[in-house]
mmCIF file of C-alpha atoms in Angstrom:
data_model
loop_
_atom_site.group_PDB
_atom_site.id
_atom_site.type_symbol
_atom_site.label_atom_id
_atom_site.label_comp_id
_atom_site.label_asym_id
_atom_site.label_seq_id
_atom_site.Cartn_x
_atom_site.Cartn_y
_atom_site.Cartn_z
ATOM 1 C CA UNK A 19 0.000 0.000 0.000
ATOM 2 C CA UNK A 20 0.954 3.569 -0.413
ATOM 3 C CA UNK A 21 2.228 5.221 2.304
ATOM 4 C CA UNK A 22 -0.153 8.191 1.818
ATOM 5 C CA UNK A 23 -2.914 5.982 0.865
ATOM 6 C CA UNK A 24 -5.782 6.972 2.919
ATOM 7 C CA UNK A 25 -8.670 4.430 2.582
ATOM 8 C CA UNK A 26 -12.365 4.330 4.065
ATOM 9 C CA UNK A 27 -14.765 2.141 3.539
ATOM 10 C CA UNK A 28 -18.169 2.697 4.362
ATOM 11 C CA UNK A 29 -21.749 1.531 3.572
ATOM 12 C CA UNK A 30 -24.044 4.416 2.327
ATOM 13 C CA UNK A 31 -28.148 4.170 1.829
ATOM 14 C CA UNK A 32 -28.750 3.965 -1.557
ATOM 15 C CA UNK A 33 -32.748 4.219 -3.090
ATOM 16 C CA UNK A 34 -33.622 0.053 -2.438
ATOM 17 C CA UNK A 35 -30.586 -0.486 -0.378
ATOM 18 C CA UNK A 36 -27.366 -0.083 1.330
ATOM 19 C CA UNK A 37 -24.010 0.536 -0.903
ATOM 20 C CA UNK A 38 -20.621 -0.390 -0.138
ATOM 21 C CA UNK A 39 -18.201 2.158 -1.120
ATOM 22 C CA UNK A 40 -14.860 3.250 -0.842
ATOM 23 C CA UNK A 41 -12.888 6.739 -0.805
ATOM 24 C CA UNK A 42 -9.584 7.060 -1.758
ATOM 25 C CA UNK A 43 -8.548 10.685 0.004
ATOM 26 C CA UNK A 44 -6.168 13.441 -0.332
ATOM 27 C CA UNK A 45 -3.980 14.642 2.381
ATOM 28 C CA UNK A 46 -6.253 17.674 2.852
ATOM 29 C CA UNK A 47 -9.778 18.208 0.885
ATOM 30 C CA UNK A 48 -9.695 21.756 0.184
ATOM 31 C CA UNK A 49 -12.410 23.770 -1.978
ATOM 32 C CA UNK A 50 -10.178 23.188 -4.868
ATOM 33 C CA UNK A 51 -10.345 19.495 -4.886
ATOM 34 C CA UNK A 52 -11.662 16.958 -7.298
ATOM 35 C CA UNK A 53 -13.445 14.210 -6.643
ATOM 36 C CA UNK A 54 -13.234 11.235 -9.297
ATOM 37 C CA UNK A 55 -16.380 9.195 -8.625
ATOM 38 C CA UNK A 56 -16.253 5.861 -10.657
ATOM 39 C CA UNK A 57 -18.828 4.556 -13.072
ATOM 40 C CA UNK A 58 -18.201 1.164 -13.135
ATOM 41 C CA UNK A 59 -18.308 -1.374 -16.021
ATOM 42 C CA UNK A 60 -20.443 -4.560 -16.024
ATOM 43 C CA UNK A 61 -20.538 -7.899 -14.676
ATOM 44 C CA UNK A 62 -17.382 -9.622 -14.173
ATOM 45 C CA UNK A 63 -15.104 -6.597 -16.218
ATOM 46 C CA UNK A 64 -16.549 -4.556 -12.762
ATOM 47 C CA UNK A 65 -14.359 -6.947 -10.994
ATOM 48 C CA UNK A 66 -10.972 -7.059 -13.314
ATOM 49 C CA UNK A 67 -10.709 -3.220 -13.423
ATOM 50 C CA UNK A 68 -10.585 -3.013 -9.196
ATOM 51 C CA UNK A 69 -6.932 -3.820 -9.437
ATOM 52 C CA UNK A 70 -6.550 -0.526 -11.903
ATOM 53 C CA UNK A 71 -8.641 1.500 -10.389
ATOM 54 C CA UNK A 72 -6.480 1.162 -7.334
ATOM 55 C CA UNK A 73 -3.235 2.098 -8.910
ATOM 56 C CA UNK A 74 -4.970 5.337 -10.325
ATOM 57 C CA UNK A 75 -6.491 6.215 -7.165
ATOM 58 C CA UNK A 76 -2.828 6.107 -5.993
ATOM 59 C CA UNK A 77 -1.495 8.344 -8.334
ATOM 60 C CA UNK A 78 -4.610 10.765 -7.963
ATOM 61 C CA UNK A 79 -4.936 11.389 -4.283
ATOM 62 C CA UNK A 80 -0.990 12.212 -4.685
ATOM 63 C CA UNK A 81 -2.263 15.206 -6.786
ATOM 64 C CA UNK A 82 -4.785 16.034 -4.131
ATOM 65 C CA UNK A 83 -7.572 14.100 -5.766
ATOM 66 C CA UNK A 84 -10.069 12.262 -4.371
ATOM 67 C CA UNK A 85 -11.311 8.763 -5.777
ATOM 68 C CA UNK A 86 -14.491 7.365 -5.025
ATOM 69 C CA UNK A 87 -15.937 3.705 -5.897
ATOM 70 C CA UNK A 88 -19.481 3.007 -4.749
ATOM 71 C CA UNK A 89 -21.342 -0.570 -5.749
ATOM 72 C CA UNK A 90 -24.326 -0.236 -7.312
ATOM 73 C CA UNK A 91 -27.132 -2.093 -5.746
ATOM 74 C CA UNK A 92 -26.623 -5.711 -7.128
ATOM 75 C CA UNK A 93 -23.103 -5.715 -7.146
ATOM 76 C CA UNK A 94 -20.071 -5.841 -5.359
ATOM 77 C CA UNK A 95 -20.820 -5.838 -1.765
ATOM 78 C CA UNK A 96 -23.498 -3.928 -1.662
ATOM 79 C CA UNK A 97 -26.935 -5.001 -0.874
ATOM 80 C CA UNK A 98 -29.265 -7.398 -3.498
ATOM 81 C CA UNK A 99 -28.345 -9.804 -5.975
ATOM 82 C CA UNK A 100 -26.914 -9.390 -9.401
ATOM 83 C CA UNK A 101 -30.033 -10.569 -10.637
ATOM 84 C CA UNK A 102 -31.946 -7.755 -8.961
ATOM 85 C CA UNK A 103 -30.136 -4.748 -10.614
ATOM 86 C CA UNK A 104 -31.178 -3.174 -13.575
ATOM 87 C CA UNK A 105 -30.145 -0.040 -15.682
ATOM 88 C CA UNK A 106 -32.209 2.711 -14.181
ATOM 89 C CA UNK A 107 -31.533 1.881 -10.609
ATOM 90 C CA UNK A 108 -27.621 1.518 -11.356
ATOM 91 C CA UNK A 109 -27.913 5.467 -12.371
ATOM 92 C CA UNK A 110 -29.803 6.421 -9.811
ATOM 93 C CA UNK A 111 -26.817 4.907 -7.403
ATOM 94 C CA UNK A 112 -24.319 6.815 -9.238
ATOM 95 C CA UNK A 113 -26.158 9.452 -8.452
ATOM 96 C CA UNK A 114 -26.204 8.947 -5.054
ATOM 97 C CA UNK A 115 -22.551 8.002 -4.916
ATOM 98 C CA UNK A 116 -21.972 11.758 -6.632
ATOM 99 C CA UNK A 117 -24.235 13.323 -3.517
ATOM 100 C CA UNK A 118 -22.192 11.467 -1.421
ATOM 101 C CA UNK A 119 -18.829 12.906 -2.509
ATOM 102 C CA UNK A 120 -20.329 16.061 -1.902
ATOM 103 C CA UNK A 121 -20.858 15.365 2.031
ATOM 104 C CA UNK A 122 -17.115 14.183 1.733
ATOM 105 C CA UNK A 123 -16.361 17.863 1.109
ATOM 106 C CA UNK A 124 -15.710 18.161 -2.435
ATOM 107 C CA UNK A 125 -17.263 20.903 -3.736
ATOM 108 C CA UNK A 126 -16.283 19.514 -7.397
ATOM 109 C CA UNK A 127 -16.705 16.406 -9.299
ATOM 110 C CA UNK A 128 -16.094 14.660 -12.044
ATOM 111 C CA UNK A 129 -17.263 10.731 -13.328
ATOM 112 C CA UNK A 130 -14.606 8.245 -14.962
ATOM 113 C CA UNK A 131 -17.113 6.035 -16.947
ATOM 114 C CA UNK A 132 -15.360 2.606 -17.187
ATOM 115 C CA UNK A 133 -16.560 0.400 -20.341
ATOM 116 C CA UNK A 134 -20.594 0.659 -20.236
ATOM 117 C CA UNK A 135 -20.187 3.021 -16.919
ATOM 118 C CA UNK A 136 -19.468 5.722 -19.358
ATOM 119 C CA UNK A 137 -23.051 5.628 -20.721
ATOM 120 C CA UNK A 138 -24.257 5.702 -17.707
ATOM 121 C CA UNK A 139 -22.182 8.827 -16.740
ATOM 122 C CA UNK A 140 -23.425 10.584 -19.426
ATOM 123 C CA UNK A 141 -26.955 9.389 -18.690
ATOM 124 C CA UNK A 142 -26.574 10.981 -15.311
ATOM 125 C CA UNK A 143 -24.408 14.073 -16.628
ATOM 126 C CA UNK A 144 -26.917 16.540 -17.005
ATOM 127 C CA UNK A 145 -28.547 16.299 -13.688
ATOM 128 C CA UNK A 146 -25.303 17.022 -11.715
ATOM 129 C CA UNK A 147 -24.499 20.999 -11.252
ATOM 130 C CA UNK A 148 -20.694 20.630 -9.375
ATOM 131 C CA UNK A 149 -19.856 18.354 -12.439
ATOM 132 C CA UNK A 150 -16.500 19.544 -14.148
ATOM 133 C CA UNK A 151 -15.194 16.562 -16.381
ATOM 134 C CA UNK A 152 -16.361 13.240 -17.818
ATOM 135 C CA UNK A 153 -13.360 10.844 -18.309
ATOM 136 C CA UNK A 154 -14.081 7.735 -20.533
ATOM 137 C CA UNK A 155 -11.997 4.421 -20.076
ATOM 138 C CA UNK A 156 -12.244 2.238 -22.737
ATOM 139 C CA UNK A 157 -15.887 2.982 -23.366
ATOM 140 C CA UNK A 158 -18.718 1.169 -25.080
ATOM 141 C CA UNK A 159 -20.858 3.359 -26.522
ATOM 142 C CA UNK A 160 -23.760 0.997 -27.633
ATOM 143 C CA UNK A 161 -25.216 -1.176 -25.217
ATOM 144 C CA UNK A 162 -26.364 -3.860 -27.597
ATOM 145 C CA UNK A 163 -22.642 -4.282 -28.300
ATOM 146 C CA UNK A 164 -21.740 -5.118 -24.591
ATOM 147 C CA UNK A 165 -24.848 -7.405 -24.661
ATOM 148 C CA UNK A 166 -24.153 -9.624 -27.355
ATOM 149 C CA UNK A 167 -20.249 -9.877 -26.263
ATOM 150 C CA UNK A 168 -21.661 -10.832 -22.640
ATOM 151 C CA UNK A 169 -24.180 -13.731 -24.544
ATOM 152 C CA UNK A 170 -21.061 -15.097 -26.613
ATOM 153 C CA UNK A 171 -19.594 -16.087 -23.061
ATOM 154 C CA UNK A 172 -22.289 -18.583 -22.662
ATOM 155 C CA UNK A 173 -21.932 -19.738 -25.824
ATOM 156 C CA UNK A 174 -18.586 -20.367 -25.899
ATOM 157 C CA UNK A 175 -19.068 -21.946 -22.635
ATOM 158 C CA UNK A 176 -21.628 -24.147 -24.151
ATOM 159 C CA UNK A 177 -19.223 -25.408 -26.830
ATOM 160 C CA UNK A 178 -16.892 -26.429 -24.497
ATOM 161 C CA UNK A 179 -19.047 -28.451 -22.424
ATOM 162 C CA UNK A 180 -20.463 -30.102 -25.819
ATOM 163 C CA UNK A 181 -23.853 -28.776 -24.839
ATOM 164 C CA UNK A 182 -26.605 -27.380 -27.115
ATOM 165 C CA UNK A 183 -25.668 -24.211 -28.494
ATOM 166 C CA UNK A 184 -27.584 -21.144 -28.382
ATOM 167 C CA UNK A 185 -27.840 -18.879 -30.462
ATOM 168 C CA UNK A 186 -27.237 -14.664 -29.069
ATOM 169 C CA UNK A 187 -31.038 -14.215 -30.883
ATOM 170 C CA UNK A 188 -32.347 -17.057 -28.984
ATOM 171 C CA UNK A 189 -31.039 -15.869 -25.721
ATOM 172 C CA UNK A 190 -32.319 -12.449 -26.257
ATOM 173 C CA UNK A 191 -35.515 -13.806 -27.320
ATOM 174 C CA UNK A 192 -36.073 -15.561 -23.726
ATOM 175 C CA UNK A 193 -34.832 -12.710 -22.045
ATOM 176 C CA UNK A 194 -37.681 -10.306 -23.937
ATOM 177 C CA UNK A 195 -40.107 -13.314 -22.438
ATOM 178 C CA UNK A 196 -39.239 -12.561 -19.142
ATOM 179 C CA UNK A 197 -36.583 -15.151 -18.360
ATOM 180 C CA UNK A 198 -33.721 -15.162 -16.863
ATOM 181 C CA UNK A 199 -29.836 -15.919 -18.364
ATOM 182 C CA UNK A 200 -26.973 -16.982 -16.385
ATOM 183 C CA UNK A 201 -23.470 -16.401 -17.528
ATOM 184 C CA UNK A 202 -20.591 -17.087 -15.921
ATOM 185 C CA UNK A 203 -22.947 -16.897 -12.503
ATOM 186 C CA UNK A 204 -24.261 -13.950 -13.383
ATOM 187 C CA UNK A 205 -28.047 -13.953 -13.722
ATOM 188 C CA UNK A 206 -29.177 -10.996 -16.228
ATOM 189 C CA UNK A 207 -33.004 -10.273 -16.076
ATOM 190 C CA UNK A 208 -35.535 -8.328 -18.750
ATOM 191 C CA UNK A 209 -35.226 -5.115 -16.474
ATOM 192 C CA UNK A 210 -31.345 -4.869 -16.695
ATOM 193 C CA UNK A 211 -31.359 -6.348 -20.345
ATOM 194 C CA UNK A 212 -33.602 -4.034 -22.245
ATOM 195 C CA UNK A 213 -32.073 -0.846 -20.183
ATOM 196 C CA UNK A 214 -28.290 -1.582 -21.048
ATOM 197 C CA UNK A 215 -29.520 -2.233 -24.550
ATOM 198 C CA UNK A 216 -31.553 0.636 -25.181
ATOM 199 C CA UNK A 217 -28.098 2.883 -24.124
ATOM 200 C CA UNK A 218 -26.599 4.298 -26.784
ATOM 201 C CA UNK A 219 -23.671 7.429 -27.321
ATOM 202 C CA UNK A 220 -26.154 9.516 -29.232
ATOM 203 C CA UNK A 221 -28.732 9.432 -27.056
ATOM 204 C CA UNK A 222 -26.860 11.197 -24.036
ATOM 205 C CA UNK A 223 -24.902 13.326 -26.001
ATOM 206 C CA UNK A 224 -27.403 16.119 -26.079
ATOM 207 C CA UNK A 225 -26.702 16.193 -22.385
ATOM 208 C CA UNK A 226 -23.448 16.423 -22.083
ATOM 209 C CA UNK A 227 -22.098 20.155 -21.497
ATOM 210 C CA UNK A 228 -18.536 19.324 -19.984
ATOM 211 C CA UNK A 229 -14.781 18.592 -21.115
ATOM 212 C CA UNK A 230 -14.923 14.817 -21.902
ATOM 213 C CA UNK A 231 -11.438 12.702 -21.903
ATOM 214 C CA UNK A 232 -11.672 9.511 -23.746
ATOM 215 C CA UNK A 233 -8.656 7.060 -22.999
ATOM 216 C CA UNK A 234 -9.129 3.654 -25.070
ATOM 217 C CA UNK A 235 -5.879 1.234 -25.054
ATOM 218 C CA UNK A 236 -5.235 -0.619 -28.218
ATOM 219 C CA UNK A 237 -2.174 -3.934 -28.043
ATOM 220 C CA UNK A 238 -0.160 -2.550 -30.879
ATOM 221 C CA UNK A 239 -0.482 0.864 -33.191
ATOM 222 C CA UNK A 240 -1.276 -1.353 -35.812
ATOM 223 C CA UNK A 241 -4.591 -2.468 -34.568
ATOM 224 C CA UNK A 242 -7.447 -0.286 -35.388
ATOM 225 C CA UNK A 243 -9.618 1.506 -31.896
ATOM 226 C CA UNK A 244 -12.277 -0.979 -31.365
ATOM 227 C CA UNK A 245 -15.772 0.515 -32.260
ATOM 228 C CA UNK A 246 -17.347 -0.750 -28.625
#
């Protein structure tokens, strides 16, 4: 750990429940400090980014940043199951994680949207009035894509096991008929589905009245920026 690596976690009351969070602070939060509250990506790429998001909150709260990470009801440690969250809900707790930074003492903010967090950040973007950037990490900007990448995990899964092979329009299709799909034990619900695909760049953009930095990582300069 950092040696000036101050850490608290804390459970917060979110709209259906409580949610686990975690600030990463500054030596001092001053009236000129920035909070970074994260947007986090979905299912189990929430859970491969906590690593990063650690180192950065390193480097930030050396530059008198602060860096806060607050579970979305469903996930993480906070209350409900996985299978309870949905779209709507999941912006209404970044919301409340941005109200929270507020109490904290930050008198601005910002939201690093991580993969399909940065749709929701923009969702949200409009409604906060202390909001000064949006930072993107590797973003998807169209749900449907994240969606049918998610599905191909099962399927691939499926292969493997030499069982019967679904196809992504099947899966959808039971989904829209109010079933359940597990992947990779994580149950995704109608509610959840049609909100993630129904989020799409140009529908926020309107909204959006800040600087915006968009970071995307590519393996070698001769691969082309994936379209997300």
């Amino acid at each position: 750990m950092h040696p000036r690596l101050r850490i608290t976690p804390s459970f917060i009351q979110g709209g259906v429940g409580k949610l686990f969070s975690i600030h990463y602070a500054p030596d001092c939060i001053t009236s000129e400090s920035e909070c970074f509250v994260v947007a986090s990506s979905f299912a189990e790429e929430m859970n491969r980014c906590r690593y990063m998001g650690t180192m950065l909150a390193q480097q930030l709260t050396q530059q008198n940043f602060g860096f806060l990470v607050v579970d979305a009801y469903g996930t993480g440690d906070s209350d409900g199951e996985f299978r309870d969250s949905n779209w709507e809900q999941s912006c209404q707790d970044l919301m409340t994680a941005v109200s929270y930074a507020d109490t904290l003492g930050y008198k601005q903010v910002s939201i690093m949207g991580v993969r399909l967090g940065a749709l929701q950040a923009m969702q949200i973007s409009g409604a906060i009035k202390n909001l000064k950037r949006l930072i993107f990490w590797q973003p998807v900007i169209n749900g449907q894509a994240t969606l049918t990448q998610f599905l191909r995990i099962k399927i691939a899964a499926s292969m493997q096991r030499d069982e019967k092979v679904e196809t992504t329009q099947e899966m959808e299709k039971q989904i829209e008929n109010g079933q359940y799909i597990s992947v990779s034990g994580y149950e995704v619900g109608p509610d959840l589905f049609k909100g993630i695909k129904a989020a799409k760049f140009e529908s926020y953009i309107g909204a959006v009245s800040v600087p915006v930095g968009w970071f995307t990582v590519i393996s070698s300069t001769d691969r082309k920026t994936p379209r997300g």
